[in-house]
Amino acid sequence: MKNRIRQLRTDRGWTQAALADLLDVSRQTVNALETGRYDPSLPLAFRLARIFGRPLEAIFDPEDDQHAVPPAR
């Protein structure tokens, strides 16, 4: 899943360690999230949204559309 975590973090001048402290996870977890090697749990995704003050859709973007809901008719 693509995400904007690195951009949002660096826009605030935060290190990975600082964001990890806010999220109560390891710096390695933040790195894995930023590089797309790890998709967050739903509670962690909501914590990211709360910390950045953005809706989930503004942070995460699914790469594949195979599970996308077709538009209403």
Short mmCIF file of C-alpha atoms in Angstrom, two decimals:
data_model
loop_
_atom_site.label_atom_id
_atom_site.label_comp_id
_atom_site.label_asym_id
_atom_site.label_seq_id
_atom_site.Cartn_x
_atom_site.Cartn_y
_atom_site.Cartn_z
CA MET A 1 0.00 0.00 0.00
CA LYS A 2 1.38 3.39 -0.94
CA ASN A 3 1.47 6.06 1.73
CA ARG A 4 2.62 9.64 2.41
CA ILE A 5 4.04 9.01 5.89
CA ARG A 6 7.62 10.04 5.02
CA GLN A 7 6.45 13.27 3.39
CA LEU A 8 4.12 14.15 6.27
CA ARG A 9 6.85 13.37 8.81
CA THR A 10 9.57 15.37 7.08
CA ASP A 11 7.18 18.30 6.49
CA ARG A 12 7.00 18.54 10.29
CA GLY A 13 10.76 18.18 10.74
CA TRP A 14 10.35 14.97 12.70
CA THR A 15 12.85 12.12 12.72
CA GLN A 16 11.70 8.54 12.37
CA ALA A 17 12.55 8.11 16.06
CA ALA A 18 10.35 11.08 17.03
CA LEU A 19 7.40 9.70 15.09
CA ALA A 20 8.05 6.25 16.56
CA ASP A 21 7.84 7.75 20.07
CA LEU A 22 4.52 9.42 19.23
CA LEU A 23 3.16 6.14 17.86
CA ASP A 24 4.68 3.98 20.62
CA VAL A 25 6.39 1.76 18.02
CA SER A 26 10.03 1.18 17.07
CA ARG A 27 11.95 3.37 14.62
CA GLN A 28 12.29 0.25 12.48
CA THR A 29 8.50 0.01 12.28
CA VAL A 30 8.29 3.61 11.06
CA ASN A 31 10.96 2.85 8.46
CA ALA A 32 9.06 -0.27 7.32
CA LEU A 33 5.85 1.76 7.04
CA GLU A 34 7.54 4.50 5.03
CA THR A 35 9.14 2.08 2.62
CA GLY A 36 5.93 0.09 2.16
CA ARG A 37 7.38 -3.11 3.61
CA TYR A 38 4.73 -3.16 6.32
CA ASP A 39 1.05 -2.23 6.24
CA PRO A 40 -0.15 -0.83 9.56
CA SER A 41 -2.87 -2.39 11.67
CA LEU A 42 -6.12 -0.44 11.69
CA PRO A 43 -5.46 1.02 15.18
CA LEU A 44 -1.98 2.14 14.08
CA ALA A 45 -3.39 3.67 10.89
CA PHE A 46 -5.88 5.66 12.96
CA ARG A 47 -3.08 6.84 15.29
CA LEU A 48 -1.13 8.05 12.25
CA ALA A 49 -4.22 9.88 10.99
CA ARG A 50 -4.76 11.53 14.37
CA ILE A 51 -1.09 12.54 14.73
CA PHE A 52 -0.95 14.05 11.24
CA GLY A 53 -4.46 15.53 11.48
CA ARG A 54 -5.46 13.96 8.18
CA PRO A 55 -8.09 11.44 7.12
CA LEU A 56 -6.83 7.94 6.33
CA GLU A 57 -7.45 8.53 2.62
CA ALA A 58 -4.99 11.44 2.68
CA ILE A 59 -2.25 9.20 4.08
CA PHE A 60 -2.82 5.81 2.44
CA ASP A 61 -3.48 4.96 -1.19
CA PRO A 62 -4.04 1.33 -2.18
CA GLU A 63 -1.83 0.39 -5.14
CA ASP A 64 -4.23 -2.07 -6.72
CA ASP A 65 -7.84 -1.39 -7.52
CA GLN A 66 -8.99 -5.01 -7.62
CA HIS A 67 -10.75 -4.56 -4.27
CA ALA A 68 -12.10 -1.12 -5.11
CA VAL A 69 -15.83 -0.64 -4.91
CA PRO A 70 -17.29 0.36 -8.28
CA PRO A 71 -18.95 3.75 -8.41
CA ALA A 72 -22.68 3.89 -7.63
CA ARG A 73 -25.00 4.08 -10.61
#
